[in-house]
Amino acid sequence: MQALVIVAHGSHLNPDSSAPTYDHADTVREAGAFDEVRTGFWKEEPSIREVLRTVEADEVYVVPLFISEGYFTEQVIPRELRLDGWDVADWDSDGLSASHVTLTASDVPEKTIHYCGPVGTHAAMTEVLVRRAETVTGDPNVGEGFGLAVVGHGTERNENSAKAIEYHADRIREMDRFDEVQALYMDEEPEVDDVTDYFDSEDVVVVPLFIADGFHTQEDIPEDMGLTDDYRTGYDVPAEVEGHRIWYAGAVGTEGLMADVVLERAADAGADIGNSLEVVRERTRKTPQEAN
Amino acid sequence: MGHHRDALVDAAATGDGVSLDGLTVAPDGDGGFRLETPDATLSGLTEDGLREALDDCDDYATNWYFWSEVVGESSPQRRAFLRWVEGAVVDAGGDGDGDGVGGDNDADADADAASVPERYDALRDGVSREWGQLLVTVTVDDHGERSYELRHADEAAADRDDLDAYHEPLAARQLATYDEKGRYRPLKSGSNLAGGWLFPALDGCDLVETVETFYPASVPNWYRERRGELDVTHWEDAIGRQTGMYSVVKTWNRGDGHEHVDWVAEACCADSQCVKRREWQYDDDTDLDVDGGDGAFPCREPCSVVIAASRKWTRLEGEETQTYEFELTPSEKQQVEDIIDAVADGRIDDIREADVYEGANRYRARFLRAKLFDDDGNLGGVPTDAPDDE
């Protein structure tokens, strides 16, 4: 038996924080590759501390629904899972390349725990960012005549935070699909506030590389970009800003195709996922309109 | 029908036979079978004779079939929970023989366990157990199949037609997310589960899945506790492992007792706030002074809500007291106390709009504010001089 455990941050204040985690868990569950699919949270229940005891399977693949390698993936989650012998050096990562380690957890010593790198740094995430541009424009061929901005939080405290943003922006640029691609940040240069300064294209898709919609993606970024004066009054998609049409996509983590990245992470760690990648891609290709 | 009997006869012919809940069927050494129940012992039975004898104790036979073939042993904690629900002896010892001997720590519940026929009589009418704010009711049909109904414990007497019916365990996720006013519930074990719903017919697997969706990890922790293996992490150890923004909570312990942790437990961990029974204490040697509550399942360490609140209290408790001087009438002082009480107990909405005899009545509070606050919101016109927070 094999189980997938998706661990995420969650929130004491906002149910939207855990919604994508549940959505992707449901998608993977329906694809049928795992005997069990469970979720665990830092701020909700079951806690990461207790999630492993809710699992029956003896092979457990833990995938962190986080954007970058850093404090949560290297300290908090391994500690809360009680991974025996965890050493971040075992990931041998440059900040982007963590794949997986296989350990035991003192909480459930009889099980084998495959602890995976975060979804945000997986190569498959690039495709999700592009898919997000497709779904927000409603155009599966969007690219020509369009600019794409990948937006990250950015922080002085963790250099890996920006690495994931740069990595995916570079990969999308190499696709030669969009006229322009730019990485932007909330808390460091280049800033998302000045989004129109960085694009010649009239149409710009802005995709925040965040797991869940919340304060930053629903309030800060729309107001900072000038989509709206007050997030409570909402904004148009696209919205006109200084001669550009800004197609604001909200958090990429809410995109259905994210379930694909979760599966890829588990597969990289040795999980037998059968044909579930195809199933998930087929299911999540439906745009919201088609799905309804 | 009779597949349960066929399965039992097959199982009885192998190895040591079968034994469960007072029923024993085994080869008797002479090529026949021996059947024992608390009421009778028959030996030298041919296979046909065994089948006839089982027809006379059909409750035992279907009971064996349900626990051995339907529920099975794949998940000891699920099996234990389902047996607890219907008042059967719970084998928490892990020796696999279902006799309840070996490490069972809930003797009070099991010592007087009913015989199978007695249990079946009760199950035909429905046997109910509370689990937090959930009410589980199990019934048995003529073939020994169990069906589980789940509803809010406060709605034990509600007509089924008045409740919205659900059939998928994960539907509980949405039901557990919002309280009855539609507000987000950050704590799944909070004592504010909304009602209005019903899972009318779940099998054992889906029942446990649904219960675990309402109260995550409650069954495994309860099971570990019954086995005497609950890994309680006390306050000192729980805050000792905090890092980052939560590591500040460590500074709250200053070698001057554990009164502050008593306040935390009294604020957060009372039955009125959380359905778990708090088992964590200050440390291995020091129990908190406040009661842990009566919940059916245990709380094994300070939860994330407690840690987050304690971080705030650590900041606040770092302040020095100051003397403020303003005047209140005795009734006004009483009113301030009433307001704090009403907010702390969540009684605001119970106070009628025009009930001006209640200190926490809205008009009373507005009058107090109009009279005593200055334009900057200062009570008695006295500035707070609070230190900048964080």
JSON list of C-alpha atoms in Angstrom, two decimals, chain B residues 24 27 29 67 89 101 126 151 220 244 247 299 314 329 343 345 355:
[
{"chain": "B", "resi": 24, "resn": "THR", "atom": "CA", "xyz": [-15.56, -20.78, 19.44]},
{"chain": "B", "resi": 27, "resn": "PRO", "atom": "CA", "xyz": [-11.81, -29.02, 14.83]},
{"chain": "B", "resi": 29, "resn": "GLY", "atom": "CA", "xyz": [-9.52, -33.78, 16.85]},
{"chain": "B", "resi": 67, "resn": "TRP", "atom": "CA", "xyz": [-15.81, -8.56, 12.38]},
{"chain": "B", "resi": 89, "resn": "VAL", "atom": "CA", "xyz": [-15.20, -5.73, 23.83]},
{"chain": "B", "resi": 101, "resn": "VAL", "atom": "CA", "xyz": [-7.18, -9.45, 27.06]},
{"chain": "B", "resi": 126, "resn": "GLY", "atom": "CA", "xyz": [-29.86, 1.24, 17.44]},
{"chain": "B", "resi": 151, "resn": "ARG", "atom": "CA", "xyz": [-25.48, 13.47, 13.08]},
{"chain": "B", "resi": 220, "resn": "PRO", "atom": "CA", "xyz": [-5.70, 7.06, 16.13]},
{"chain": "B", "resi": 244, "resn": "GLY", "atom": "CA", "xyz": [10.97, 31.19, 14.10]},
{"chain": "B", "resi": 247, "resn": "SER", "atom": "CA", "xyz": [10.23, 30.66, 19.64]},
{"chain": "B", "resi": 299, "resn": "CYS", "atom": "CA", "xyz": [-5.52, 16.17, 23.14]},
{"chain": "B", "resi": 314, "resn": "THR", "atom": "CA", "xyz": [3.90, 36.22, 25.77]},
{"chain": "B", "resi": 329, "resn": "THR", "atom": "CA", "xyz": [-19.76, 54.00, 39.44]},
{"chain": "B", "resi": 343, "resn": "VAL", "atom": "CA", "xyz": [-17.49, 38.04, 25.31]},
{"chain": "B", "resi": 345, "resn": "ASP", "atom": "CA", "xyz": [-18.33, 32.94, 27.13]},
{"chain": "B", "resi": 355, "resn": "ASP", "atom": "CA", "xyz": [-32.66, 43.78, 27.71]}
]
